[in-house]
PDB file of C-alpha atoms in Angstrom:
ATOM      1  CA  MET A  23       0.000   0.000   0.000  1.00  0.00           C
ATOM      2  CA  ASN A  24       2.765   2.397  -0.908  1.00  0.00           C
ATOM      3  CA  ARG A  25       1.337   4.131  -3.981  1.00  0.00           C
ATOM      4  CA  LEU A  26      -0.519   7.381  -3.390  1.00  0.00           C
ATOM      5  CA  MET A  27      -3.707   6.984  -5.442  1.00  0.00           C
ATOM      6  CA  TRP A  28      -5.880   9.876  -4.208  1.00  0.00           C
ATOM      7  CA  GLU A  29      -5.182  12.980  -2.160  1.00  0.00           C
ATOM      8  CA  GLN A  30      -7.011  15.962  -0.732  1.00  0.00           C
ATOM      9  CA  ASP A  31      -4.675  18.556   0.772  1.00  0.00           C
ATOM     10  CA  PHE A  32      -6.862  21.154   2.420  1.00  0.00           C
ATOM     11  CA  GLN A  33      -3.889  23.188   3.573  1.00  0.00           C
ATOM     12  CA  GLY A  34      -2.884  23.924   0.010  1.00  0.00           C
ATOM     13  CA  GLY A  35      -3.817  27.233  -1.544  1.00  0.00           C
ATOM     14  CA  ALA A  36      -5.777  25.573  -4.350  1.00  0.00           C
ATOM     15  CA  ALA A  37      -7.958  23.384  -2.100  1.00  0.00           C
ATOM     16  CA  ASP A  38     -11.641  23.114  -2.991  1.00  0.00           C
ATOM     17  CA  LEU A  39     -14.674  20.867  -2.524  1.00  0.00           C
ATOM     18  CA  LYS A  40     -15.411  19.981  -6.149  1.00  0.00           C
ATOM     19  CA  LEU A  41     -15.226  16.242  -5.358  1.00  0.00           C
ATOM     20  CA  TRP A  42     -17.594  16.544  -2.405  1.00  0.00           C
ATOM     21  CA  ASN A  43     -21.351  16.654  -1.961  1.00  0.00           C
ATOM     22  CA  ILE A  44     -22.540  19.140   0.675  1.00  0.00           C
ATOM     23  CA  ARG A  45     -25.493  17.633   2.506  1.00  0.00           C
ATOM     24  CA  LEU A  46     -28.230  19.833   3.914  1.00  0.00           C
ATOM     25  CA  GLY A  47     -30.961  19.568   6.522  1.00  0.00           C
ATOM     26  CA  ASN A  48     -31.740  17.074   9.265  1.00  0.00           C
ATOM     27  CA  ASP A  49     -33.310  14.190   7.334  1.00  0.00           C
ATOM     28  CA  LEU A  50     -31.738  10.942   6.179  1.00  0.00           C
ATOM     29  CA  LEU A  51     -32.700  10.502   2.528  1.00  0.00           C
ATOM     30  CA  ASP A  52     -33.277   7.417   0.419  1.00  0.00           C
ATOM     31  CA  ASN A  53     -31.639   6.873  -2.961  1.00  0.00           C
ATOM     32  CA  ASP A  54     -34.344   8.983  -4.631  1.00  0.00           C
ATOM     33  CA  GLY A  55     -33.847  11.950  -2.317  1.00  0.00           C
ATOM     34  CA  ASN A  56     -36.929  11.344  -0.186  1.00  0.00           C
ATOM     35  CA  ALA A  57     -36.767  11.940   3.559  1.00  0.00           C
ATOM     36  CA  VAL A  58     -37.030   8.652   5.471  1.00  0.00           C
ATOM     37  CA  PHE A  59     -35.732   9.375   8.998  1.00  0.00           C
ATOM     38  CA  PRO A  60     -35.287  12.637  10.929  1.00  0.00           C
ATOM     39  CA  GLY A  61     -32.042  13.213  12.778  1.00  0.00           C
ATOM     40  CA  TRP A  62     -30.134  11.462   9.947  1.00  0.00           C
ATOM     41  CA  GLY A  63     -31.372   8.174  11.422  1.00  0.00           C
ATOM     42  CA  ASN A  64     -29.327   8.758  14.590  1.00  0.00           C
ATOM     43  CA  GLY A  65     -31.399  11.208  16.605  1.00  0.00           C
ATOM     44  CA  GLU A  66     -29.001  14.023  15.683  1.00  0.00           C
ATOM     45  CA  GLN A  67     -30.138  17.520  16.659  1.00  0.00           C
ATOM     46  CA  GLN A  68     -28.239  19.691  14.181  1.00  0.00           C
ATOM     47  CA  PHE A  69     -29.330  21.172  10.856  1.00  0.00           C
ATOM     48  CA  TYR A  70     -26.608  20.820   8.222  1.00  0.00           C
ATOM     49  CA  THR A  71     -25.821  23.783   5.965  1.00  0.00           C
ATOM     50  CA  GLY A  72     -23.231  24.694   3.365  1.00  0.00           C
ATOM     51  CA  ARG A  73     -22.748  28.232   4.657  1.00  0.00           C
ATOM     52  CA  PRO A  74     -19.202  29.465   5.367  1.00  0.00           C
ATOM     53  CA  GLU A  75     -20.078  29.675   9.065  1.00  0.00           C
ATOM     54  CA  ASN A  76     -20.408  25.886   9.064  1.00  0.00           C
ATOM     55  CA  LEU A  77     -18.156  24.765   6.206  1.00  0.00           C
ATOM     56  CA  SER A  78     -14.998  26.528   5.042  1.00  0.00           C
ATOM     57  CA  ILE A  79     -11.340  26.038   4.159  1.00  0.00           C
ATOM     58  CA  GLY A  80      -8.874  27.976   6.283  1.00  0.00           C
ATOM     59  CA  GLU A  81      -5.185  28.067   7.073  1.00  0.00           C
ATOM     60  CA  GLU A  82      -5.239  24.780   9.026  1.00  0.00           C
ATOM     61  CA  GLY A  83      -7.524  22.953   6.625  1.00  0.00           C
ATOM     62  CA  LEU A  84     -11.168  22.121   6.006  1.00  0.00           C
ATOM     63  CA  ARG A  85     -13.356  23.317   8.877  1.00  0.00           C
ATOM     64  CA  LEU A  86     -16.691  21.764   9.863  1.00  0.00           C
ATOM     65  CA  CYS A  87     -18.146  24.001  12.553  1.00  0.00           C
ATOM     66  CA  ALA A  88     -21.125  23.378  14.854  1.00  0.00           C
ATOM     67  CA  HIS A  89     -22.963  26.431  16.233  1.00  0.00           C
ATOM     68  CA  ARG A  90     -25.748  27.136  18.673  1.00  0.00           C
ATOM     69  CA  GLU A  91     -28.122  28.611  16.137  1.00  0.00           C
ATOM     70  CA  VAL A  92     -31.871  28.155  15.754  1.00  0.00           C
ATOM     71  CA  THR A  93     -33.084  27.098  12.308  1.00  0.00           C
ATOM     72  CA  GLU A  94     -36.742  26.763  11.318  1.00  0.00           C
ATOM     73  CA  GLN A  95     -37.845  24.539   8.462  1.00  0.00           C
ATOM     74  CA  GLU A  96     -41.302  23.234   7.550  1.00  0.00           C
ATOM     75  CA  GLY A  97     -42.662  23.608  11.055  1.00  0.00           C
ATOM     76  CA  ARG A  98     -39.621  22.064  12.739  1.00  0.00           C
ATOM     77  CA  SER A  99     -37.076  23.893  14.844  1.00  0.00           C
ATOM     78  CA  PHE A 100     -33.412  22.957  15.231  1.00  0.00           C
ATOM     79  CA  ALA A 101     -31.144  24.387  17.909  1.00  0.00           C
ATOM     80  CA  TYR A 102     -27.823  23.792  16.159  1.00  0.00           C
ATOM     81  CA  THR A 103     -26.180  24.018  12.739  1.00  0.00           C
ATOM     82  CA  SER A 104     -23.170  22.096  11.445  1.00  0.00           C
ATOM     83  CA  ALA A 105     -21.764  20.457   8.289  1.00  0.00           C
ATOM     84  CA  ARG A 106     -21.715  17.092   6.530  1.00  0.00           C
ATOM     85  CA  ILE A 107     -20.003  16.241   3.241  1.00  0.00           C
ATOM     86  CA  ASP A 108     -19.321  13.076   1.252  1.00  0.00           C
ATOM     87  CA  THR A 109     -17.723  11.818  -1.965  1.00  0.00           C
ATOM     88  CA  ARG A 110     -20.562   9.675  -3.293  1.00  0.00           C
ATOM     89  CA  ASP A 111     -20.414   9.405  -7.106  1.00  0.00           C
ATOM     90  CA  HIS A 112     -17.062  11.274  -7.085  1.00  0.00           C
ATOM     91  CA  PHE A 113     -14.643   9.021  -5.209  1.00  0.00           C
ATOM     92  CA  ALA A 114     -14.985   5.485  -3.853  1.00  0.00           C
ATOM     93  CA  PHE A 115     -12.479   2.710  -3.256  1.00  0.00           C
ATOM     94  CA  CYS A 116     -12.171  -0.929  -2.287  1.00  0.00           C
ATOM     95  CA  TYR A 117      -9.034  -1.935  -0.359  1.00  0.00           C
ATOM     96  CA  GLY A 118      -6.095   0.258   0.515  1.00  0.00           C
ATOM     97  CA  LYS A 119      -4.914   2.471   3.350  1.00  0.00           C
ATOM     98  CA  LEU A 120      -6.902   5.657   3.894  1.00  0.00           C
ATOM     99  CA  THR A 121      -5.328   8.209   6.226  1.00  0.00           C
ATOM    100  CA  VAL A 122      -7.150  11.305   7.430  1.00  0.00           C
ATOM    101  CA  ARG A 123      -5.223  13.919   9.380  1.00  0.00           C
ATOM    102  CA  ALA A 124      -7.716  15.637  11.646  1.00  0.00           C
ATOM    103  CA  LYS A 125      -8.158  17.736  14.764  1.00  0.00           C
ATOM    104  CA  LEU A 126     -11.420  17.070  16.593  1.00  0.00           C
ATOM    105  CA  PRO A 127     -13.482  19.070  19.072  1.00  0.00           C
ATOM    106  CA  ALA A 128     -14.225  18.154  22.676  1.00  0.00           C
ATOM    107  CA  GLY A 129     -17.437  18.914  24.539  1.00  0.00           C
ATOM    108  CA  GLN A 130     -20.387  16.909  25.787  1.00  0.00           C
ATOM    109  CA  GLY A 131     -22.822  16.110  23.002  1.00  0.00           C
ATOM    110  CA  VAL A 132     -20.370  16.800  20.162  1.00  0.00           C
ATOM    111  CA  TRP A 133     -19.910  13.864  17.762  1.00  0.00           C
ATOM    112  CA  PRO A 134     -17.270  14.059  14.991  1.00  0.00           C
ATOM    113  CA  ALA A 135     -17.076  11.179  12.518  1.00  0.00           C
ATOM    114  CA  ILE A 136     -14.956   9.975   9.572  1.00  0.00           C
ATOM    115  CA  TRP A 137     -16.641   7.026   7.881  1.00  0.00           C
ATOM    116  CA  LEU A 138     -17.484   5.036   4.752  1.00  0.00           C
ATOM    117  CA  LEU A 139     -20.703   3.883   3.079  1.00  0.00           C
ATOM    118  CA  PRO A 140     -21.149   1.637   0.009  1.00  0.00           C
ATOM    119  CA  GLN A 141     -21.184   3.438  -3.326  1.00  0.00           C
ATOM    120  CA  ASP A 142     -23.567   0.794  -4.703  1.00  0.00           C
ATOM    121  CA  GLN A 143     -25.767  -1.113  -2.291  1.00  0.00           C
ATOM    122  CA  ALA A 144     -24.831  -4.441  -3.843  1.00  0.00           C
ATOM    123  CA  TYR A 145     -26.252  -6.451  -0.941  1.00  0.00           C
ATOM    124  CA  GLY A 146     -29.297  -4.328  -0.178  1.00  0.00           C
ATOM    125  CA  PRO A 147     -30.155  -1.305   1.990  1.00  0.00           C
ATOM    126  CA  TRP A 148     -28.399  -0.515   5.266  1.00  0.00           C
ATOM    127  CA  PRO A 149     -27.013  -2.424   7.055  1.00  0.00           C
ATOM    128  CA  ALA A 150     -26.865  -5.254   4.508  1.00  0.00           C
ATOM    129  CA  SER A 151     -24.236  -3.550   2.329  1.00  0.00           C
ATOM    130  CA  GLY A 152     -22.206  -2.433   5.333  1.00  0.00           C
ATOM    131  CA  GLU A 153     -20.801   0.670   6.985  1.00  0.00           C
ATOM    132  CA  ILE A 154     -17.193   1.291   8.039  1.00  0.00           C
ATOM    133  CA  ASP A 155     -16.518   3.909  10.703  1.00  0.00           C
ATOM    134  CA  ILE A 156     -12.863   4.900  10.556  1.00  0.00           C
ATOM    135  CA  LEU A 157     -13.185   7.295  13.472  1.00  0.00           C
ATOM    136  CA  GLU A 158     -15.897   8.366  15.876  1.00  0.00           C
ATOM    137  CA  ALA A 159     -15.439  10.327  19.067  1.00  0.00           C
ATOM    138  CA  LYS A 160     -17.653  11.335  21.965  1.00  0.00           C
ATOM    139  CA  GLY A 161     -16.765  14.905  22.762  1.00  0.00           C
ATOM    140  CA  ARG A 162     -17.165  14.397  26.503  1.00  0.00           C
ATOM    141  CA  LEU A 163     -14.460  11.670  26.362  1.00  0.00           C
ATOM    142  CA  PRO A 164     -11.672  13.477  24.486  1.00  0.00           C
ATOM    143  CA  ARG A 165      -9.083  10.760  25.123  1.00  0.00           C
ATOM    144  CA  GLN A 166     -11.210   7.985  23.603  1.00  0.00           C
ATOM    145  CA  ILE A 167     -11.739   7.081  19.945  1.00  0.00           C
ATOM    146  CA  ALA A 168     -13.542   4.253  18.198  1.00  0.00           C
ATOM    147  CA  GLY A 169     -13.687   2.381  14.906  1.00  0.00           C
ATOM    148  CA  THR A 170     -16.785   0.362  14.035  1.00  0.00           C
ATOM    149  CA  LEU A 171     -18.255  -2.066  11.510  1.00  0.00           C
ATOM    150  CA  HIS A 172     -21.980  -2.268  10.805  1.00  0.00           C
ATOM    151  CA  TYR A 173     -23.485  -5.106   8.775  1.00  0.00           C
ATOM    152  CA  GLY A 174     -26.212  -7.752   8.852  1.00  0.00           C
ATOM    153  CA  ALA A 175     -29.108  -9.001   6.762  1.00  0.00           C
ATOM    154  CA  ASP A 176     -31.519  -6.290   7.930  1.00  0.00           C
ATOM    155  CA  ILE A 177     -32.227  -3.857  10.771  1.00  0.00           C
ATOM    156  CA  GLU A 178     -33.487  -6.606  13.072  1.00  0.00           C
ATOM    157  CA  ARG A 179     -30.336  -8.669  12.557  1.00  0.00           C
ATOM    158  CA  LYS A 180     -27.775  -5.882  12.356  1.00  0.00           C
ATOM    159  CA  VAL A 181     -24.303  -6.468  13.784  1.00  0.00           C
ATOM    160  CA  VAL A 182     -22.313  -3.642  15.376  1.00  0.00           C
ATOM    161  CA  GLU A 183     -18.653  -4.292  16.159  1.00  0.00           C
ATOM    162  CA  GLU A 184     -17.064  -1.305  17.898  1.00  0.00           C
ATOM    163  CA  PHE A 185     -13.390  -1.106  18.805  1.00  0.00           C
ATOM    164  CA  THR A 186     -12.563   1.629  21.311  1.00  0.00           C
ATOM    165  CA  TYR A 187      -9.137   2.938  22.233  1.00  0.00           C
ATOM    166  CA  GLU A 188      -7.823   5.239  24.936  1.00  0.00           C
ATOM    167  CA  LEU A 189      -5.160   7.614  23.642  1.00  0.00           C
ATOM    168  CA  GLU A 190      -1.893   7.159  25.511  1.00  0.00           C
ATOM    169  CA  ARG A 191      -1.011  10.836  25.401  1.00  0.00           C
ATOM    170  CA  GLY A 192      -3.107  13.923  24.877  1.00  0.00           C
ATOM    171  CA  THR A 193      -6.595  14.186  23.422  1.00  0.00           C
ATOM    172  CA  ILE A 194      -8.436  14.369  20.119  1.00  0.00           C
ATOM    173  CA  GLU A 195      -7.980  18.164  20.201  1.00  0.00           C
ATOM    174  CA  VAL A 196      -4.636  18.038  18.378  1.00  0.00           C
ATOM    175  CA  PHE A 197      -3.924  16.899  14.822  1.00  0.00           C
ATOM    176  CA  ARG A 198      -3.637  13.134  14.550  1.00  0.00           C
ATOM    177  CA  ASP A 199      -3.517  10.630  11.693  1.00  0.00           C
ATOM    178  CA  TYR A 200      -6.581   8.375  11.740  1.00  0.00           C
ATOM    179  CA  ALA A 201      -6.199   5.482   9.314  1.00  0.00           C
ATOM    180  CA  LEU A 202      -7.966   2.400   8.005  1.00  0.00           C
ATOM    181  CA  GLU A 203      -5.997  -0.456   6.444  1.00  0.00           C
ATOM    182  CA  TRP A 204      -8.469  -2.479   4.415  1.00  0.00           C
ATOM    183  CA  GLU A 205      -7.357  -5.693   2.723  1.00  0.00           C
ATOM    184  CA  GLU A 206      -9.330  -8.558   1.225  1.00  0.00           C
ATOM    185  CA  GLY A 207      -9.311 -10.589   4.433  1.00  0.00           C
ATOM    186  CA  VAL A 208      -8.638  -8.091   7.192  1.00  0.00           C
ATOM    187  CA  MET A 209      -9.343  -4.571   8.393  1.00  0.00           C
ATOM    188  CA  ARG A 210      -7.187  -2.539  10.802  1.00  0.00           C
ATOM    189  CA  TRP A 211      -7.736   0.749  12.606  1.00  0.00           C
ATOM    190  CA  LEU A 212      -4.774   2.994  13.401  1.00  0.00           C
ATOM    191  CA  VAL A 213      -4.059   6.288  15.125  1.00  0.00           C
ATOM    192  CA  ASP A 214      -0.704   8.006  14.598  1.00  0.00           C
ATOM    193  CA  GLY A 215       0.653   4.774  13.127  1.00  0.00           C
ATOM    194  CA  HIS A 216      -0.428   2.598  16.064  1.00  0.00           C
ATOM    195  CA  CYS A 217      -2.787  -0.263  15.189  1.00  0.00           C
ATOM    196  CA  TYR A 218      -5.326  -0.504  17.994  1.00  0.00           C
ATOM    197  CA  ALA A 219      -7.811  -2.910  16.392  1.00  0.00           C
ATOM    198  CA  GLU A 220      -7.853  -5.667  13.774  1.00  0.00           C
ATOM    199  CA  ARG A 221     -10.798  -7.645  12.417  1.00  0.00           C
ATOM    200  CA  GLN A 222     -10.591 -10.661  10.151  1.00  0.00           C
ATOM    201  CA  LEU A 223     -13.122 -10.453   7.325  1.00  0.00           C
ATOM    202  CA  VAL A 224     -15.105 -13.448   6.124  1.00  0.00           C
ATOM    203  CA  PRO A 225     -16.969 -13.905   2.816  1.00  0.00           C
ATOM    204  CA  GLU A 226     -20.337 -13.390   4.510  1.00  0.00           C
ATOM    205  CA  MET A 227     -19.382  -9.801   5.308  1.00  0.00           C
ATOM    206  CA  PRO A 228     -20.197  -7.146   2.665  1.00  0.00           C
ATOM    207  CA  PHE A 229     -16.786  -5.457   2.705  1.00  0.00           C
ATOM    208  CA  ASN A 230     -15.640  -6.318  -0.819  1.00  0.00           C
ATOM    209  CA  GLN A 231     -17.242  -3.430  -2.709  1.00  0.00           C
ATOM    210  CA  PRO A 232     -16.270   0.230  -3.262  1.00  0.00           C
ATOM    211  CA  PHE A 233     -17.158   2.601  -0.429  1.00  0.00           C
ATOM    212  CA  TYR A 234     -17.246   6.403  -0.441  1.00  0.00           C
ATOM    213  CA  LEU A 235     -16.054   8.773   2.277  1.00  0.00           C
ATOM    214  CA  LEU A 236     -18.115  10.900   4.668  1.00  0.00           C
ATOM    215  CA  LEU A 237     -17.086  13.634   7.097  1.00  0.00           C
ATOM    216  CA  ASN A 238     -19.517  15.171   9.544  1.00  0.00           C
ATOM    217  CA  LEU A 239     -19.811  16.893  12.893  1.00  0.00           C
ATOM    218  CA  ALA A 240     -23.057  16.025  14.650  1.00  0.00           C
ATOM    219  CA  VAL A 241     -24.596  17.534  17.758  1.00  0.00           C
ATOM    220  CA  GLY A 242     -26.497  15.182  20.029  1.00  0.00           C
ATOM    221  CA  GLY A 243     -27.656  11.791  18.816  1.00  0.00           C
ATOM    222  CA  TRP A 244     -27.879   8.207  20.003  1.00  0.00           C
ATOM    223  CA  TYR A 245     -24.139   7.543  19.883  1.00  0.00           C
ATOM    224  CA  ASP A 246     -23.761   9.403  23.177  1.00  0.00           C
ATOM    225  CA  PRO A 247     -27.255  10.332  24.422  1.00  0.00           C
ATOM    226  CA  VAL A 248     -26.344  13.046  26.920  1.00  0.00           C
ATOM    227  CA  PRO A 249     -27.372  16.707  27.189  1.00  0.00           C
ATOM    228  CA  VAL A 250     -25.423  19.006  24.887  1.00  0.00           C
ATOM    229  CA  ASP A 251     -22.950  21.295  26.651  1.00  0.00           C
ATOM    230  CA  GLU A 252     -23.653  24.493  24.768  1.00  0.00           C
ATOM    231  CA  ALA A 253     -20.610  26.131  26.366  1.00  0.00           C
ATOM    232  CA  ALA A 254     -18.533  23.871  24.086  1.00  0.00           C
ATOM    233  CA  LEU A 255     -19.991  25.563  21.008  1.00  0.00           C
ATOM    234  CA  PRO A 256     -18.919  26.642  18.516  1.00  0.00           C
ATOM    235  CA  ALA A 257     -17.033  23.381  17.997  1.00  0.00           C
ATOM    236  CA  VAL A 258     -14.700  22.847  15.048  1.00  0.00           C
ATOM    237  CA  MET A 259     -13.564  19.663  13.295  1.00  0.00           C
ATOM    238  CA  THR A 260     -10.546  20.385  11.081  1.00  0.00           C
ATOM    239  CA  ILE A 261      -9.317  18.106   8.282  1.00  0.00           C
ATOM    240  CA  ALA A 262      -5.767  18.874   7.128  1.00  0.00           C
ATOM    241  CA  SER A 263      -5.414  16.130   4.510  1.00  0.00           C
ATOM    242  CA  ILE A 264      -6.753  12.835   3.203  1.00  0.00           C
ATOM    243  CA  ARG A 265      -4.602  10.260   1.435  1.00  0.00           C
ATOM    244  CA  LEU A 266      -5.392   6.871  -0.091  1.00  0.00           C
ATOM    245  CA  TYR A 267      -2.539   4.436  -0.660  1.00  0.00           C
ATOM    246  CA  GLN A 268      -2.888   1.206  -2.612  1.00  0.00           C
ATOM    247  CA  SER A 269      -0.515  -1.519  -3.750  1.00  0.00           C
TER     248      SER A 269
END
């Protein structure tokens, strides 16, 4: 996995988001763009926008920023705004080492995530075609990170395998390299070059198809169902670079 196949350097002067979709609102959509679940299916409380206040590129990199800001839409009220982007239909890959250099926010109720979803749902709707979470963090636990696999025949039989890790030094609030090594028979999660989890893959798992990349900063939600500490807002998730290496 030593050949650089794809790169996004958000610290470069020519950085842009032309390979990214900017997602809006609070509803999880189906493949036809119809709203199917509020809260993006996770009970999230934020309203995603593409405004510079929530999504911008600065000196340190790409900034996803969550604010305490009331938004009204179609009779619903949302207390927070933030950002969510993905590379669906622009960039997807199967196997390789993906490294994301990121600085994440702390604060109770803040939920940054770097993750993958299937470009084509070859095995059916979620979770049948899988989900790979490269990095999730609970803002109230700034020394803990997690990588997770989701799969299973249907919602009733879904499997969630989460691998948590306590950082040996410091917190998520400094730039770190979060990486996924994905091979035909194994998946590994790394932080700053240290492999903290490994999972053998079997043919029954759906992780042999191209997946696309998502970045988002949620507020609230079922991942850590605690009251939001509004003193922690605004909260910023900064992405310096993304690199995919393949053999």
